[in-house]
Amino acid sequence: MNRVSNIRILSRKDTATLEEICASGLLESCRARISARESNELIHWMKLSNRSRPRIVSDRAVRIPIPDAPEDQLPSVLRQVVVRLHTRQYLIRGFWEGRNLMCDAASKDVVEYVVLQKRIWKGEEESWRIWGMTKETDLKRLAQKSAASKLVNRTKAAKA
């Protein structure tokens, strides 16, 4: 399931399909967005083209420790892949007022980072799910996070 399909499903308020393809945190966010929409609101989204090929920018896996599990139990693993998508998209948002549709339409280039997740739970492999979105991390942002972390640690140490 790709990001394109996920946005179409969200715009159609198809919660049954969202349950199949989204991880629990993203699913709850989508449900909240759908329920917050007004009944006369229309959203139509379409991907016009890929500006570049989708690219995997991160692929990580970690073994999930299970307390008191027997040694012969099959492993549990969590894998996350971040995919960079650069697309041209078209979005129509509007409201029905009687028989008239008052709307805004715009197309634009969008760069998105989609996080996909797969779980192997006690040896049973599950299907890929959309975990959510993330932002590109550059050196400046990493330095800011590191500085903030050091400040928090110093504050905790001073209070102790």
Coordinates of N, CA and C in Angstrom, one line a residue:
M1 N 0.9 -1.2 0.0 CA 0.0 0.0 0.0 C 0.9 1.2 0.0
N2 N 0.6 2.2 -0.9 CA 1.5 3.3 -0.9 C 0.8 4.6 -0.4
R3 N 1.6 5.6 -0.2 CA 1.1 6.9 0.3 C 0.0 7.5 -0.5
V4 N 0.0 7.3 -1.8 CA -1.0 7.8 -2.7 C -2.3 7.2 -2.3
S5 N -2.4 5.9 -2.2 CA -3.6 5.2 -1.8 C -4.1 5.7 -0.4
N6 N -3.2 5.8 0.5 CA -3.5 6.2 1.9 C -4.2 7.6 1.9
I7 N -3.7 8.6 1.1 CA -4.4 9.9 1.1 C -5.7 9.8 0.4
R8 N -5.9 9.0 -0.6 CA -7.2 8.9 -1.3 C -8.2 8.2 -0.3
I9 N -7.8 7.2 0.4 CA -8.6 6.5 1.4 C -9.0 7.5 2.5
L10 N -8.1 8.3 3.0 CA -8.4 9.3 4.0 C -9.4 10.4 3.5
S11 N -9.2 10.8 2.2 CA -10.1 11.8 1.7 C -11.5 11.2 1.5
R12 N -11.7 9.9 1.3 CA -13.0 9.3 1.1 C -13.6 8.8 2.4
K13 N -12.9 9.0 3.5 CA -13.3 8.7 4.9 C -13.5 7.1 5.0
D14 N -12.6 6.4 4.4 CA -12.7 4.9 4.3 C -11.9 4.3 5.5
T15 N -12.6 4.3 6.7 CA -11.9 3.9 7.9 C -11.6 2.4 7.9
A16 N -12.4 1.6 7.3 CA -12.1 0.2 7.2 C -10.8 -0.1 6.6
T17 N -10.5 0.5 5.5 CA -9.2 0.3 4.8 C -8.1 0.9 5.6
L18 N -8.3 2.0 6.2 CA -7.3 2.6 7.1 C -6.9 1.6 8.2
E19 N -7.8 0.9 8.7 CA -7.5 -0.1 9.8 C -6.6 -1.2 9.3
E20 N -6.6 -1.5 8.0 CA -5.8 -2.5 7.4 C -4.4 -2.1 7.2
I21 N -4.2 -0.8 6.8 CA -2.9 -0.3 6.3 C -2.1 0.6 7.3
C22 N -2.8 1.1 8.3 CA -2.1 2.0 9.2 C -1.8 1.4 10.6
A23 N -0.7 1.8 11.1 CA -0.3 1.4 12.5 C -1.3 2.2 13.4
S24 N -1.4 1.7 14.7 CA -2.4 2.2 15.6 C -2.4 3.7 15.8
G25 N -1.2 4.3 16.0 CA -1.1 5.7 16.3 C -1.6 6.6 15.1
L26 N -1.2 6.2 13.9 CA -1.6 6.9 12.7 C -3.1 6.7 12.5
L27 N -3.6 5.5 12.8 CA -5.1 5.2 12.6 C -5.9 6.2 13.5
E28 N -5.5 6.3 14.7 CA -6.3 7.2 15.6 C -6.2 8.7 15.1
S29 N -5.1 9.1 14.6 CA -5.0 10.4 14.1 C -5.9 10.6 12.9
C30 N -5.9 9.6 12.0 CA -6.8 9.7 10.8 C -8.3 9.7 11.2
R31 N -8.7 8.9 12.2 CA -10.1 8.9 12.6 C -10.4 10.3 13.2
A32 N -9.6 10.9 14.0 CA -9.8 12.2 14.5 C -10.0 13.2 13.4
R33 N -9.1 13.2 12.4 CA -9.2 14.1 11.3 C -10.5 14.0 10.5
I34 N -11.0 12.7 10.3 CA -12.2 12.4 9.6 C -13.4 12.9 10.4
S35 N -13.4 12.6 11.7 CA -14.6 13.1 12.5 C -14.7 14.6 12.7
A36 N -13.5 15.3 12.6 CA -13.5 16.7 12.7 C -14.0 17.4 11.5
R37 N -14.1 16.7 10.4 CA -14.6 17.3 9.1 C -16.1 17.6 9.2
E38 N -16.4 18.7 8.6 CA -17.8 19.1 8.4 C -18.5 18.2 7.4
S39 N -19.8 18.0 7.6 CA -20.5 17.0 6.7 C -20.6 17.5 5.2
N40 N -20.5 18.8 5.0 CA -20.6 19.3 3.7 C -19.2 19.6 3.1
E41 N -18.1 19.2 3.7 CA -16.8 19.4 3.3 C -16.4 18.3 2.2
L42 N -15.8 18.8 1.2 CA -15.3 17.9 0.1 C -13.7 18.0 0.1
I43 N -13.1 16.9 0.0 CA -11.6 16.8 -0.2 C -11.4 15.8 -1.3
H44 N -10.7 16.3 -2.3 CA -10.3 15.4 -3.4 C -8.8 15.6 -3.6
W45 N -8.0 14.5 -3.6 CA -6.6 14.5 -3.7 C -6.2 13.6 -4.9
M46 N -5.1 14.1 -5.6 CA -4.6 13.2 -6.7 C -3.1 13.5 -6.8
K47 N -2.4 12.4 -7.0 CA -1.0 12.5 -7.3 C -0.9 12.6 -8.9
L48 N -0.2 13.7 -9.3 CA -0.1 14.0 -10.7 C 1.1 13.2 -11.3
S49 N 2.2 13.3 -10.6 CA 3.4 12.6 -11.1 C 4.5 12.5 -10.0
N50 N 5.4 11.6 -10.3 CA 6.6 11.5 -9.5 C 7.7 12.4 -10.0
R51 N 8.2 13.3 -9.2 CA 9.3 14.1 -9.6 C 10.6 13.4 -9.6
S52 N 10.7 12.4 -8.7 CA 11.9 11.5 -8.7 C 11.4 10.1 -8.2
R53 N 12.3 9.1 -8.4 CA 11.9 7.8 -7.9 C 11.8 7.8 -6.4
P54 N 10.9 7.0 -5.8 CA 10.9 6.9 -4.3 C 12.3 6.3 -3.9
R55 N 12.8 6.8 -2.7 CA 14.1 6.3 -2.3 C 14.0 6.0 -0.8
I56 N 14.6 4.8 -0.5 CA 14.7 4.4 0.9 C 15.9 5.2 1.5
V57 N 15.6 6.0 2.6 CA 16.6 6.8 3.2 C 17.1 6.2 4.6
S58 N 16.3 5.3 5.1 CA 16.6 4.6 6.3 C 15.9 3.3 6.4
D59 N 16.7 2.3 6.9 CA 16.1 0.9 7.1 C 16.7 0.4 8.3
R60 N 15.9 0.3 9.4 CA 16.4 -0.2 10.7 C 15.5 -1.3 11.2
A61 N 16.2 -2.2 11.9 CA 15.4 -3.3 12.6 C 16.0 -3.5 14.0
V62 N 15.1 -3.9 14.9 CA 15.5 -4.1 16.3 C 14.8 -5.3 16.8
R63 N 15.5 -6.1 17.6 CA 14.8 -7.2 18.2 C 14.1 -6.7 19.5
I64 N 12.8 -7.2 19.6 CA 12.0 -6.8 20.7 C 12.2 -7.8 21.9
P65 N 12.7 -7.4 23.0 CA 12.9 -8.3 24.1 C 11.5 -8.6 24.8
I66 N 11.3 -9.9 25.0 CA 10.1 -10.3 25.7 C 10.5 -10.9 27.0
P67 N 10.1 -10.3 28.1 CA 10.5 -10.8 29.5 C 9.9 -12.2 29.7
D68 N 10.7 -13.0 30.3 CA 10.3 -14.4 30.7 C 10.0 -15.3 29.5
A69 N 10.4 -14.9 28.4 CA 10.2 -15.8 27.2 C 11.1 -17.0 27.2
P70 N 10.6 -18.2 26.8 CA 11.5 -19.3 26.8 C 12.6 -19.1 25.7
E71 N 13.8 -19.7 25.9 CA 14.9 -19.5 25.0 C 14.6 -20.0 23.6
D72 N 13.8 -21.0 23.5 CA 13.5 -21.6 22.2 C 12.4 -20.8 21.4
Q73 N 11.9 -19.8 22.0 CA 10.8 -19.0 21.4 C 11.3 -18.3 20.2
L74 N 10.6 -18.2 19.1 CA 11.0 -17.5 17.9 C 11.1 -16.0 18.2
P75 N 12.0 -15.3 17.5 CA 12.3 -13.9 17.8 C 11.1 -13.0 17.4
S76 N 11.1 -11.8 18.1 CA 10.2 -10.8 17.8 C 11.0 -9.6 17.3
V77 N 10.7 -9.0 16.1 CA 11.5 -8.0 15.5 C 10.6 -6.9 15.0
L78 N 11.1 -5.6 15.1 CA 10.4 -4.5 14.6 C 11.3 -3.9 13.5
R79 N 10.8 -3.6 12.3 CA 11.6 -3.0 11.3 C 10.8 -1.8 10.8
Q80 N 11.6 -0.7 10.6 CA 11.0 0.5 10.1 C 11.9 1.0 8.9
V81 N 11.2 1.4 7.9 CA 11.8 1.9 6.7 C 11.3 3.3 6.4
V82 N 12.2 4.3 6.2 CA 11.7 5.6 5.8 C 12.0 5.8 4.3
V83 N 10.9 6.2 3.6 CA 10.9 6.4 2.1 C 10.7 7.8 1.8
R84 N 11.6 8.4 1.0 CA 11.5 9.8 0.5 C 10.7 9.8 -0.8
L85 N 9.6 10.5 -0.8 CA 8.7 10.7 -2.0 C 8.7 12.1 -2.4
H86 N 9.0 12.4 -3.7 CA 9.0 13.7 -4.3 C 8.0 13.6 -5.4
T87 N 6.8 14.3 -5.2 CA 5.7 14.1 -6.1 C 5.1 15.5 -6.5
R88 N 4.3 15.5 -7.5 CA 3.5 16.7 -7.9 C 2.1 16.2 -7.5
Q89 N 1.4 17.0 -6.6 CA 0.1 16.6 -6.1 C -0.9 17.7 -6.4
Y90 N -2.2 17.3 -6.4 CA -3.3 18.2 -6.7 C -4.3 18.0 -5.6
L91 N -4.7 19.1 -4.9 CA -5.7 19.0 -3.8 C -6.8 20.0 -4.1
I92 N -8.1 19.5 -4.0 CA -9.3 20.3 -4.0 C -9.9 20.2 -2.7
R93 N -10.1 21.3 -2.0 CA -10.9 21.4 -0.8 C -12.0 22.4 -1.0
G94 N -13.2 21.9 -0.6 CA -14.3 22.8 -0.7 C -15.5 22.4 0.2
F95 N -16.5 23.2 0.1 CA -17.8 23.0 0.8 C -19.0 23.1 -0.1
W96 N -19.9 22.2 0.1 CA -21.1 22.3 -0.6 C -22.0 23.3 0.0
E97 N -22.5 24.3 -0.7 CA -23.5 25.3 -0.2 C -24.7 25.2 -1.1
G98 N -25.7 24.4 -0.7 CA -26.8 24.1 -1.5 C -26.3 23.2 -2.7
R99 N -26.5 23.7 -3.9 CA -26.1 23.0 -5.1 C -24.7 23.5 -5.6
N100 N -24.2 24.5 -5.0 CA -22.9 25.0 -5.4 C -21.7 24.5 -4.6
L101 N -20.6 24.3 -5.2 CA -19.4 23.9 -4.5 C -18.4 25.0 -4.5
M102 N -18.1 25.5 -3.3 CA -17.1 26.6 -3.2 C -15.8 25.9 -2.8
C103 N -14.8 26.1 -3.7 CA -13.6 25.3 -3.4 C -12.3 26.1 -3.8
D104 N -11.2 25.6 -3.3 CA -9.9 26.0 -3.6 C -9.2 24.8 -4.2
A105 N -8.5 25.0 -5.3 CA -7.7 23.9 -5.9 C -6.3 24.4 -6.1
A106 N -5.3 23.5 -5.9 CA -3.9 23.9 -6.0 C -3.1 22.6 -6.3
S107 N -2.1 22.8 -7.2 CA -1.2 21.7 -7.4 C 0.2 22.2 -7.0
K108 N 1.0 21.3 -6.4 CA 2.3 21.7 -6.0 C 3.3 20.5 -5.8
D109 N 4.6 20.8 -5.8 CA 5.6 19.8 -5.6 C 5.7 19.6 -4.1
V110 N 5.7 18.3 -3.7 CA 5.8 18.0 -2.3 C 6.9 16.9 -2.1
V111 N 7.7 17.1 -1.1 CA 8.7 16.1 -0.6 C 8.2 15.6 0.7
E112 N 8.0 14.3 0.8 CA 7.5 13.7 2.1 C 8.4 12.5 2.5
Y113 N 8.4 12.3 3.8 CA 9.1 11.1 4.3 C 8.1 10.2 5.0
V114 N 7.8 9.1 4.4 CA 6.8 8.1 4.9 C 7.6 7.0 5.7
V115 N 7.1 6.7 6.9 CA 7.7 5.7 7.7 C 6.8 4.4 7.6
L116 N 7.3 3.4 7.1 CA 6.6 2.1 7.0 C 7.2 1.2 8.1
Q117 N 6.3 0.3 8.6 CA 6.7 -0.6 9.7 C 6.2 -2.0 9.5
K118 N 7.1 -2.9 9.8 CA 6.7 -4.3 9.8 C 7.1 -5.0 11.1
R119 N 6.3 -5.9 11.6 CA 6.6 -6.6 12.8 C 6.7 -8.1 12.6
I120 N 7.6 -8.7 13.2 CA 7.6 -10.2 13.3 C 7.4 -10.4 14.8
W121 N 6.2 -11.0 15.1 CA 5.9 -11.3 16.5 C 5.9 -12.8 16.8
K122 N 6.9 -13.2 17.6 CA 7.1 -14.6 18.0 C 7.2 -15.4 16.7
G123 N 7.9 -14.9 15.7 CA 8.1 -15.7 14.5 C 7.1 -15.5 13.4
E124 N 6.0 -14.9 13.7 CA 4.9 -14.6 12.8 C 5.1 -13.3 12.1
E125 N 5.3 -13.3 10.8 CA 5.5 -12.0 10.1 C 4.2 -11.3 9.8
E126 N 4.1 -10.0 10.1 CA 2.9 -9.2 9.8 C 3.1 -8.4 8.5
S127 N 2.1 -7.9 7.9 CA 2.3 -7.1 6.7 C 2.8 -5.7 7.0
W128 N 3.3 -5.0 6.0 CA 3.8 -3.6 6.2 C 2.6 -2.7 6.5
R129 N 2.8 -1.8 7.4 CA 1.8 -0.8 7.7 C 2.5 0.6 7.7
I130 N 1.6 1.6 7.4 CA 2.1 3.0 7.4 C 2.1 3.4 8.9
W131 N 3.3 3.8 9.4 CA 3.5 4.2 10.8 C 3.2 5.6 10.9
G132 N 3.6 6.4 9.9 CA 3.4 7.9 10.0 C 4.4 8.6 9.0
M133 N 4.5 9.9 9.3 CA 5.4 10.7 8.5 C 6.5 11.3 9.4
T134 N 7.6 11.7 8.8 CA 8.7 12.3 9.6 C 9.3 13.4 8.7
K135 N 10.2 14.2 9.3 CA 10.8 15.3 8.5 C 12.3 14.9 8.3
E136 N 12.8 15.5 7.3 CA 14.2 15.3 6.9 C 15.1 15.8 8.1
T137 N 16.1 15.0 8.5 CA 17.0 15.4 9.6 C 18.3 15.9 9.0
D138 N 18.6 17.2 9.2 CA 19.9 17.7 8.7 C 20.8 17.9 9.9
L139 N 22.1 18.3 9.6 CA 23.0 18.4 10.7 C 22.6 19.5 11.7
K140 N 22.0 20.6 11.2 CA 21.6 21.7 12.1 C 20.5 21.2 13.1
R141 N 19.6 20.4 12.6 CA 18.5 19.9 13.5 C 19.1 18.9 14.5
L142 N 20.1 18.1 14.1 CA 20.7 17.1 15.0 C 21.5 17.9 16.1
A143 N 22.1 19.0 15.7 CA 22.9 19.8 16.7 C 21.9 20.4 17.7
Q144 N 20.7 20.9 17.2 CA 19.7 21.5 18.1 C 19.2 20.5 19.1
K145 N 18.9 19.3 18.6 CA 18.4 18.2 19.5 C 19.4 17.8 20.5
S146 N 20.7 17.8 20.1 CA 21.8 17.4 21.0 C 21.9 18.5 22.1
A147 N 21.9 19.7 21.7 CA 22.0 20.8 22.7 C 20.8 20.8 23.7
A148 N 19.6 20.6 23.2 CA 18.4 20.5 24.0 C 18.5 19.3 25.0
S149 N 19.0 18.2 24.5 CA 19.1 17.0 25.4 C 20.1 17.3 26.5
K150 N 21.3 18.0 26.2 CA 22.3 18.3 27.2 C 21.7 19.3 28.2
L151 N 20.9 20.2 27.8 CA 20.2 21.2 28.7 C 19.3 20.5 29.7
V152 N 18.5 19.6 29.1 CA 17.6 18.8 30.0 C 18.3 18.0 31.0
N153 N 19.4 17.3 30.6 CA 20.2 16.5 31.5 C 20.9 17.4 32.6
R154 N 21.3 18.6 32.2 CA 21.9 19.5 33.2 C 20.9 20.0 34.2
T155 N 19.7 20.2 33.7 CA 18.6 20.7 34.6 C 18.2 19.6 35.6
K156 N 18.1 18.3 35.1 CA 17.8 17.2 36.0 C 18.9 17.0 37.0
A157 N 20.1 17.1 36.6 CA 21.3 17.0 37.5 C 21.3 18.1 38.6
A158 N 20.9 19.3 38.2 CA 20.9 20.4 39.2 C 19.8 20.2 40.2
K159 N 18.7 19.6 39.8 CA 17.5 19.4 40.7 C 17.8 18.2 41.7
A160 N 18.7 17.3 41.3 CA 18.9 16.1 42.1 C 19.8 16.4 43.3

